[in-house]
GROMACS .gro file of C-alpha atoms in nm:
model
  192
    1MET     CA    1   9.297   9.546   7.937
    2THR     CA    2   9.176   9.887   8.020
    3ALA     CA    3   9.425  10.168   8.074
    4VAL     CA    4   9.372  10.348   8.409
    5TYR     CA    5   9.270  10.706   8.386
    6THR     CA    6   9.394  10.965   8.651
    7TRP     CA    7   9.259  11.303   8.696
    8ASP     CA    8   9.555  11.508   8.853
    9VAL     CA    9   9.468  11.837   8.985
   10PHE     CA   10   9.609  12.094   9.212
   11SER     CA   11   9.383  12.270   9.479
   12THR     CA   12   9.376  12.523   9.756
   13LEU     CA   13   9.198  12.392  10.086
   14ASP     CA   14   8.906  12.556   9.967
   15GLY     CA   15   8.869  12.398   9.620
   16PHE     CA   16   9.011  12.668   9.369
   17GLY     CA   17   9.255  12.550   9.105
   18SER     CA   18   9.394  12.908   9.038
   19TYR     CA   19   9.371  13.251   9.151
   20ASP     CA   20   9.316  13.583   8.995
   21GLU     CA   21   9.550  13.878   8.903
   22HIS     CA   22   9.490  14.002   9.288
   23GLY     CA   23   9.654  13.699   9.431
   24ASP     CA   24  10.004  13.717   9.438
   25TRP     CA   25  10.087  13.373   9.554
   26GLY     CA   26  10.328  13.239   9.263
   27GLY     CA   27  10.333  12.906   9.113
   28TYR     CA   28  10.213  12.607   9.335
   29TRP     CA   29  10.074  12.900   9.567
   30SER     CA   30  10.467  12.929   9.685
   31LYS     CA   31  10.408  12.635   9.898
   32GLN     CA   32  10.631  12.378   9.694
   33GLY     CA   33  10.959  12.213   9.835
   34PRO     CA   34  11.187  11.957   9.751
   35GLN     CA   35  10.955  11.652   9.842
   36LEU     CA   36  10.672  11.760   9.622
   37LEU     CA   37  10.894  11.849   9.320
   38ALA     CA   38  11.084  11.508   9.346
   39HIS     CA   39  10.760  11.316   9.378
   40ARG     CA   40  10.616  11.483   9.089
   41ALA     CA   41  10.910  11.425   8.876
   42GLY     CA   42  10.879  11.040   8.980
   43LEU     CA   43  10.508  11.029   8.880
   44PHE     CA   44  10.651  11.090   8.517
   45THR     CA   45  10.927  10.831   8.510
   46THR     CA   46  10.706  10.549   8.373
   47PRO     CA   47  10.536  10.569   8.023
   48GLN     CA   48  10.185  10.748   8.020
   49ARG     CA   49   9.987  10.954   7.777
   50MET     CA   50   9.852  11.267   7.892
   51VAL     CA   51   9.513  11.386   7.810
   52PHE     CA   52   9.402  11.770   7.794
   53GLY     CA   53   9.106  11.988   7.720
   54ALA     CA   54   9.193  12.271   7.505
   55THR     CA   55   9.229  12.549   7.758
   56THR     CA   56   9.468  12.352   7.996
   57PHE     CA   57   9.671  12.235   7.699
   58ARG     CA   58   9.710  12.608   7.560
   59GLU     CA   59   9.811  12.698   7.906
   60ASN     CA   60  10.073  12.422   7.927
   61ALA     CA   61  10.188  12.469   7.569
   62GLU     CA   62  10.260  12.833   7.644
   63ILE     CA   63  10.473  12.776   7.923
   64MET     CA   64  10.653  12.484   7.801
   65THR     CA   65  10.734  12.633   7.465
   66SER     CA   66  10.776  12.999   7.567
   67GLY     CA   67  11.156  12.982   7.516
   68LEU     CA   68  11.242  12.921   7.861
   69ASP     CA   69  11.560  12.726   7.940
   70PRO     CA   70  11.428  12.392   8.008
   71HIS     CA   71  11.666  12.362   8.299
   72THR     CA   72  11.462  12.636   8.468
   73LEU     CA   73  11.157  12.453   8.463
   74ASP     CA   74  11.068  12.197   8.737
   75GLU     CA   75  11.181  11.844   8.613
   76TRP     CA   76  10.825  11.707   8.625
   77ASN     CA   77  10.710  11.968   8.384
   78VAL     CA   78  10.985  11.861   8.128
   79ARG     CA   79  10.877  11.510   8.194
   80THR     CA   80  10.515  11.597   8.103
   81MET     CA   81  10.599  11.759   7.787
   82GLN     CA   82  10.812  11.465   7.682
   83SER     CA   83  10.489  11.250   7.721
   84PRO     CA   84  10.252  11.174   7.432
   85ALA     CA   85   9.954  11.382   7.463
   86THR     CA   86   9.596  11.362   7.332
   87VAL     CA   87   9.412  11.700   7.301
   88ILE     CA   88   9.037  11.705   7.302
   89SER     CA   89   8.945  12.032   7.115
   90SER     CA   90   8.700  12.157   6.880
   91THR     CA   91   8.894  12.481   6.863
   92LEU     CA   92   9.283  12.405   6.802
   93THR     CA   93   9.418  12.352   6.490
   94ASP     CA   94   9.780  12.278   6.562
   95THR     CA   95   9.964  12.139   6.865
   96LEU     CA   96  10.143  12.472   6.967
   97GLY     CA   97  10.479  12.346   6.944
   98TRP     CA   98  10.423  12.036   7.186
   99PRO     CA   99  10.645  11.778   7.048
  100ASP     CA  100  10.422  11.465   7.079
  101ALA     CA  101  10.072  11.575   7.068
  102THR     CA  102   9.758  11.482   6.871
  103ILE     CA  103   9.438  11.698   6.850
  104VAL     CA  104   9.114  11.486   6.838
  105ARG     CA  105   8.791  11.633   6.786
  106GLY     CA  106   8.466  11.482   6.881
  107ASP     CA  107   8.293  11.385   7.225
  108GLY     CA  108   8.519  11.379   7.504
  109ALA     CA  109   8.358  11.067   7.669
  110ASP     CA  110   8.384  10.875   7.346
  111ILE     CA  111   8.753  10.981   7.286
  112VAL     CA  112   8.847  10.862   7.633
  113ARG     CA  113   8.643  10.552   7.630
  114ARG     CA  114   8.851  10.452   7.304
  115LEU     CA  115   9.179  10.580   7.452
  116LYS     CA  116   9.123  10.345   7.782
  117ALA     CA  117   9.042  10.045   7.553
  118GLU     CA  118   9.341  10.087   7.293
  119SER     CA  119   9.627  10.250   7.525
  120ASP     CA  120   9.898  10.019   7.667
  121VAL     CA  121  10.011  10.280   7.917
  122PRO     CA  122   9.822  10.476   8.193
  123LEU     CA  123   9.639  10.793   8.125
  124ARG     CA  124   9.680  11.092   8.310
  125SER     CA  125   9.500  11.439   8.270
  126GLN     CA  126   9.620  11.742   8.462
  127ALA     CA  127   9.355  12.010   8.543
  128SER     CA  128   9.121  12.026   8.247
  129LEU     CA  129   8.839  12.083   8.489
  130SER     CA  130   8.533  12.093   8.265
  131LEU     CA  131   8.660  11.786   8.050
  132ASN     CA  132   8.725  11.581   8.367
  133ARG     CA  133   8.405  11.668   8.537
  134SER     CA  134   8.226  11.542   8.249
  135LEU     CA  135   8.439  11.219   8.235
  136MET     CA  136   8.371  11.169   8.587
  137ALA     CA  137   8.002  11.185   8.532
  138ALA     CA  138   8.036  10.921   8.229
  139GLY     CA  139   8.231  10.692   8.476
  140LEU     CA  140   8.567  10.721   8.286
  141VAL     CA  141   8.783  10.847   8.579
  142ASP     CA  142   8.949  10.577   8.764
  143ARG     CA  143   9.135  10.774   9.003
  144VAL     CA  144   9.106  11.140   9.122
  145GLN     CA  145   9.444  11.259   9.261
  146VAL     CA  146   9.402  11.585   9.412
  147THR     CA  147   9.715  11.778   9.564
  148ILE     CA  148   9.596  12.020   9.836
  149PHE     CA  149   9.831  12.326   9.905
  150PRO     CA  150   9.785  12.479  10.238
  151VAL     CA  151   9.607  12.797  10.157
  152ILE     CA  152   9.268  12.936  10.143
  153SER     CA  153   9.209  13.182   9.844
  154GLY     CA  154   8.862  13.268   9.911
  155ARG     CA  155   8.900  13.629   9.795
  156THR     CA  156   9.125  13.547   9.502
  157GLY     CA  157   9.050  13.199   9.408
  158THR     CA  158   8.944  13.102   9.040
  159SER     CA  159   8.859  12.772   8.878
  160PRO     CA  160   8.636  12.602   9.134
  161ILE     CA  161   8.770  12.237   9.087
  162PHE     CA  162   8.432  12.043   9.130
  163ALA     CA  163   8.188  12.329   9.057
  164GLY     CA  164   7.900  12.179   8.872
  165ALA     CA  165   8.025  11.819   8.916
  166ALA     CA  166   7.783  11.534   8.990
  167ASP     CA  167   7.772  11.370   9.332
  168PHE     CA  168   8.033  11.116   9.396
  169ASP     CA  169   8.136  10.888   9.678
  170LEU     CA  170   8.526  10.868   9.713
  171GLU     CA  171   8.707  10.558   9.826
  172LEU     CA  172   9.053  10.678   9.947
  173LEU     CA  173   9.305  10.469   9.778
  174GLU     CA  174   9.638  10.650   9.887
  175SER     CA  175   9.751  10.964  10.088
  176ARG     CA  176  10.077  11.133  10.150
  177THR     CA  177  10.211  11.451  10.297
  178LEU     CA  178  10.485  11.639  10.114
  179ASP     CA  179  10.716  11.885  10.272
  180GLY     CA  180  10.544  11.876  10.592
  181HIS     CA  181  10.203  12.069  10.484
  182ILE     CA  182  10.083  11.959  10.131
  183GLN     CA  183   9.842  11.668  10.097
  184GLU     CA  184   9.819  11.435   9.802
  185LEU     CA  185   9.494  11.246   9.821
  186THR     CA  186   9.397  10.954   9.565
  187TYR     CA  187   9.049  10.854   9.541
  188ARG     CA  188   8.851  10.604   9.341
  189PRO     CA  189   8.510  10.792   9.245
  190THR     CA  190   8.176  10.622   9.231
  191LEU     CA  191   7.876  10.833   9.109
  192HIS     CA  192   7.639  10.864   9.379
   0.00000   0.00000   0.00000
């Protein structure tokens, strides 16, 4: 059986995954609430393998291993770090303190194809924009889970999520509203 691969990404309404130094939004664009945080923690109660590109892994490892008291992190972040991780990178040489991470060099599509065939747990990738756009083009992303925060960051937005992606038809599999204003949409992508 082939493991399901989910690309899990946060976005503004206008499609940005982050903001520059002039944006003072704060984490989650300062829109998180108890439903979002509980839902995110719930996504990580079952075993799964995380898949990261080098940039997203560095950013996450820096936050997770910065010496912060784990009690100050959102529970879903703690659970993410407790999950085994495969990092696809030609530049990293160590796991940056991530407890159960493996760095794999090579073609991302080949690596994920092998992971999907061999894994006995689902695969989830957070952000890792360029990696996941290429995996979508290769037909390896089974689900795109986009959490849309109710902001437009046209002036300060960075990291356009789907910039340079191929064209895809999307079949809506699931939708939910969290905290009355955050939308989580899960789609099955099909190359157009």
